[in-house]
JSON list of C-alpha atoms in Angstrom, two decimals:
[
{"chain": "A", "resi": 1146, "resn": "MET", "atom": "CA", "xyz": [-5.51, -17.17, -9.81]},
{"chain": "A", "resi": 1147, "resn": "VAL", "atom": "CA", "xyz": [-5.73, -13.73, -8.82]},
{"chain": "A", "resi": 1148, "resn": "ARG", "atom": "CA", "xyz": [-8.29, -14.31, -5.57]},
{"chain": "A", "resi": 1149, "resn": "ASP", "atom": "CA", "xyz": [-5.15, -16.91, -4.30]},
{"chain": "A", "resi": 1150, "resn": "TYR", "atom": "CA", "xyz": [-2.79, -14.27, -4.50]},
{"chain": "A", "resi": 1151, "resn": "GLN", "atom": "CA", "xyz": [-2.07, -13.86, -0.85]},
{"chain": "A", "resi": 1152, "resn": "LYS", "atom": "CA", "xyz": [-3.81, -16.76, 0.29]},
{"chain": "A", "resi": 1153, "resn": "ASP", "atom": "CA", "xyz": [-2.33, -18.71, 3.38]},
{"chain": "A", "resi": 1154, "resn": "SER", "atom": "CA", "xyz": [0.36, -15.33, 3.47]},
{"chain": "A", "resi": 1155, "resn": "VAL", "atom": "CA", "xyz": [1.64, -15.06, 7.06]},
{"chain": "A", "resi": 1156, "resn": "LEU", "atom": "CA", "xyz": [3.87, -12.38, 8.34]},
{"chain": "A", "resi": 1157, "resn": "MET", "atom": "CA", "xyz": [5.90, -13.83, 11.05]},
{"chain": "A", "resi": 1158, "resn": "TYR", "atom": "CA", "xyz": [7.68, -11.73, 13.49]},
{"chain": "A", "resi": 1159, "resn": "GLU", "atom": "CA", "xyz": [9.42, -11.63, 16.74]},
{"chain": "A", "resi": 1160, "resn": "THR", "atom": "CA", "xyz": [8.90, -9.86, 20.24]},
{"chain": "A", "resi": 1161, "resn": "LYS", "atom": "CA", "xyz": [10.15, -9.49, 23.30]},
{"chain": "A", "resi": 1162, "resn": "SER", "atom": "CA", "xyz": [7.44, -12.41, 24.39]},
{"chain": "A", "resi": 1163, "resn": "GLY", "atom": "CA", "xyz": [7.98, -14.57, 21.64]},
{"chain": "A", "resi": 1164, "resn": "SER", "atom": "CA", "xyz": [7.37, -15.14, 17.83]},
{"chain": "A", "resi": 1165, "resn": "ARG", "atom": "CA", "xyz": [3.98, -14.10, 16.30]},
{"chain": "A", "resi": 1166, "resn": "ASN", "atom": "CA", "xyz": [2.22, -14.87, 13.37]},
{"chain": "A", "resi": 1167, "resn": "LYS", "atom": "CA", "xyz": [-0.07, -12.37, 11.77]},
{"chain": "A", "resi": 1168, "resn": "ASN", "atom": "CA", "xyz": [-2.28, -13.38, 8.36]},
{"chain": "A", "resi": 1169, "resn": "ILE", "atom": "CA", "xyz": [-1.81, -10.73, 5.08]},
{"chain": "A", "resi": 1170, "resn": "THR", "atom": "CA", "xyz": [-5.24, -9.71, 4.11]},
{"chain": "A", "resi": 1171, "resn": "ALA", "atom": "CA", "xyz": [-4.38, -6.87, 1.74]},
{"chain": "A", "resi": 1172, "resn": "GLY", "atom": "CA", "xyz": [-1.48, -5.12, -0.12]},
{"chain": "A", "resi": 1173, "resn": "VAL", "atom": "CA", "xyz": [1.11, -6.46, -2.92]},
{"chain": "A", "resi": 1174, "resn": "ALA", "atom": "CA", "xyz": [3.67, -8.91, -2.05]},
{"chain": "A", "resi": 1175, "resn": "GLN", "atom": "CA", "xyz": [7.12, -7.67, -2.54]},
{"chain": "A", "resi": 1176, "resn": "GLY", "atom": "CA", "xyz": [9.22, -9.42, -4.79]},
{"chain": "A", "resi": 1177, "resn": "SER", "atom": "CA", "xyz": [6.55, -11.14, -6.71]},
{"chain": "A", "resi": 1178, "resn": "ILE", "atom": "CA", "xyz": [6.44, -11.06, -10.77]},
{"chain": "A", "resi": 1179, "resn": "LEU", "atom": "CA", "xyz": [3.14, -10.07, -10.49]},
{"chain": "A", "resi": 1180, "resn": "GLY", "atom": "CA", "xyz": [3.60, -7.11, -7.75]},
{"chain": "A", "resi": 1181, "resn": "PRO", "atom": "CA", "xyz": [4.13, -4.22, -9.96]},
{"chain": "A", "resi": 1182, "resn": "ASN", "atom": "CA", "xyz": [1.59, -5.00, -12.08]},
{"chain": "A", "resi": 1183, "resn": "PHE", "atom": "CA", "xyz": [-0.83, -5.56, -8.79]},
{"chain": "A", "resi": 1184, "resn": "TRP", "atom": "CA", "xyz": [0.56, -2.29, -7.20]},
{"chain": "A", "resi": 1185, "resn": "ASN", "atom": "CA", "xyz": [-0.46, -0.06, -10.52]},
{"chain": "A", "resi": 1186, "resn": "VAL", "atom": "CA", "xyz": [-3.93, -1.80, -10.66]},
{"chain": "A", "resi": 1187, "resn": "LEU", "atom": "CA", "xyz": [-4.60, -0.84, -6.70]},
{"chain": "A", "resi": 1188, "resn": "TYR", "atom": "CA", "xyz": [-2.93, 2.43, -6.72]},
{"chain": "A", "resi": 1189, "resn": "GLY", "atom": "CA", "xyz": [-2.80, 4.14, -10.08]},
{"chain": "A", "resi": 1190, "resn": "SER", "atom": "CA", "xyz": [-6.12, 5.70, -10.15]},
{"chain": "A", "resi": 1191, "resn": "LEU", "atom": "CA", "xyz": [-5.28, 7.56, -7.21]},
{"chain": "A", "resi": 1192, "resn": "LEU", "atom": "CA", "xyz": [-2.26, 8.38, -8.62]},
{"chain": "A", "resi": 1193, "resn": "ARG", "atom": "CA", "xyz": [-4.20, 9.92, -11.64]},
{"chain": "A", "resi": 1194, "resn": "LYS", "atom": "CA", "xyz": [-6.47, 11.74, -9.45]},
{"chain": "A", "resi": 1195, "resn": "ASP", "atom": "CA", "xyz": [-6.96, 15.62, -10.19]},
{"chain": "A", "resi": 1196, "resn": "MET", "atom": "CA", "xyz": [-7.03, 17.09, -7.03]},
{"chain": "A", "resi": 1197, "resn": "PRO", "atom": "CA", "xyz": [-6.25, 20.77, -6.35]},
{"chain": "A", "resi": 1198, "resn": "GLU", "atom": "CA", "xyz": [-3.55, 21.71, -4.10]},
{"chain": "A", "resi": 1199, "resn": "LYS", "atom": "CA", "xyz": [-1.96, 18.04, -3.38]},
{"chain": "A", "resi": 1200, "resn": "ALA", "atom": "CA", "xyz": [0.80, 15.98, -4.27]},
{"chain": "A", "resi": 1201, "resn": "LEU", "atom": "CA", "xyz": [0.99, 12.61, -4.45]},
{"chain": "A", "resi": 1202, "resn": "VAL", "atom": "CA", "xyz": [4.22, 10.44, -5.14]},
{"chain": "A", "resi": 1203, "resn": "GLY", "atom": "CA", "xyz": [4.35, 7.00, -5.33]},
{"chain": "A", "resi": 1204, "resn": "TYR", "atom": "CA", "xyz": [7.58, 5.22, -5.17]},
{"chain": "A", "resi": 1205, "resn": "THR", "atom": "CA", "xyz": [8.31, 1.02, -5.10]},
{"chain": "A", "resi": 1206, "resn": "ASP", "atom": "CA", "xyz": [5.56, -0.10, -2.59]},
{"chain": "A", "resi": 1207, "resn": "ASN", "atom": "CA", "xyz": [4.50, 3.31, -0.93]},
{"chain": "A", "resi": 1208, "resn": "ILE", "atom": "CA", "xyz": [2.51, 6.83, -1.74]},
{"chain": "A", "resi": 1209, "resn": "ALA", "atom": "CA", "xyz": [2.78, 9.58, 0.11]},
{"chain": "A", "resi": 1210, "resn": "ALA", "atom": "CA", "xyz": [0.77, 12.38, 0.15]},
{"chain": "A", "resi": 1211, "resn": "VAL", "atom": "CA", "xyz": [1.09, 16.39, 0.42]},
{"chain": "A", "resi": 1212, "resn": "ILE", "atom": "CA", "xyz": [-2.00, 18.28, 0.82]},
{"chain": "A", "resi": 1213, "resn": "GLU", "atom": "CA", "xyz": [-2.31, 22.16, 1.19]},
{"chain": "A", "resi": 1214, "resn": "ALA", "atom": "CA", "xyz": [-4.88, 24.26, 3.15]},
{"chain": "A", "resi": 1215, "resn": "ARG", "atom": "CA", "xyz": [-4.76, 27.88, 4.34]},
{"chain": "A", "resi": 1216, "resn": "ASN", "atom": "CA", "xyz": [-6.66, 26.13, 7.30]},
{"chain": "A", "resi": 1217, "resn": "PRO", "atom": "CA", "xyz": [-5.49, 22.65, 8.73]},
{"chain": "A", "resi": 1218, "resn": "GLU", "atom": "CA", "xyz": [-8.58, 21.50, 9.59]},
{"chain": "A", "resi": 1219, "resn": "LEU", "atom": "CA", "xyz": [-9.45, 21.51, 5.97]},
{"chain": "A", "resi": 1220, "resn": "ALA", "atom": "CA", "xyz": [-6.43, 19.73, 4.84]}
]
């Protein structure tokens, strides 16, 4: 069941040139019953990771990372 979770999932969208389709191969489908559980499995370990001078925030289906560094090239 998990392997087929996104099988045949397609994003349909409009452009100036007409309708387009794109196969969905990653992520967690919004509005699904299993979606929150899959999100926790995929992103939970990242949110629990202990990294100095960082803040990770997960909300709904997004993650934001805030990283501090004295030298921007090291951030």
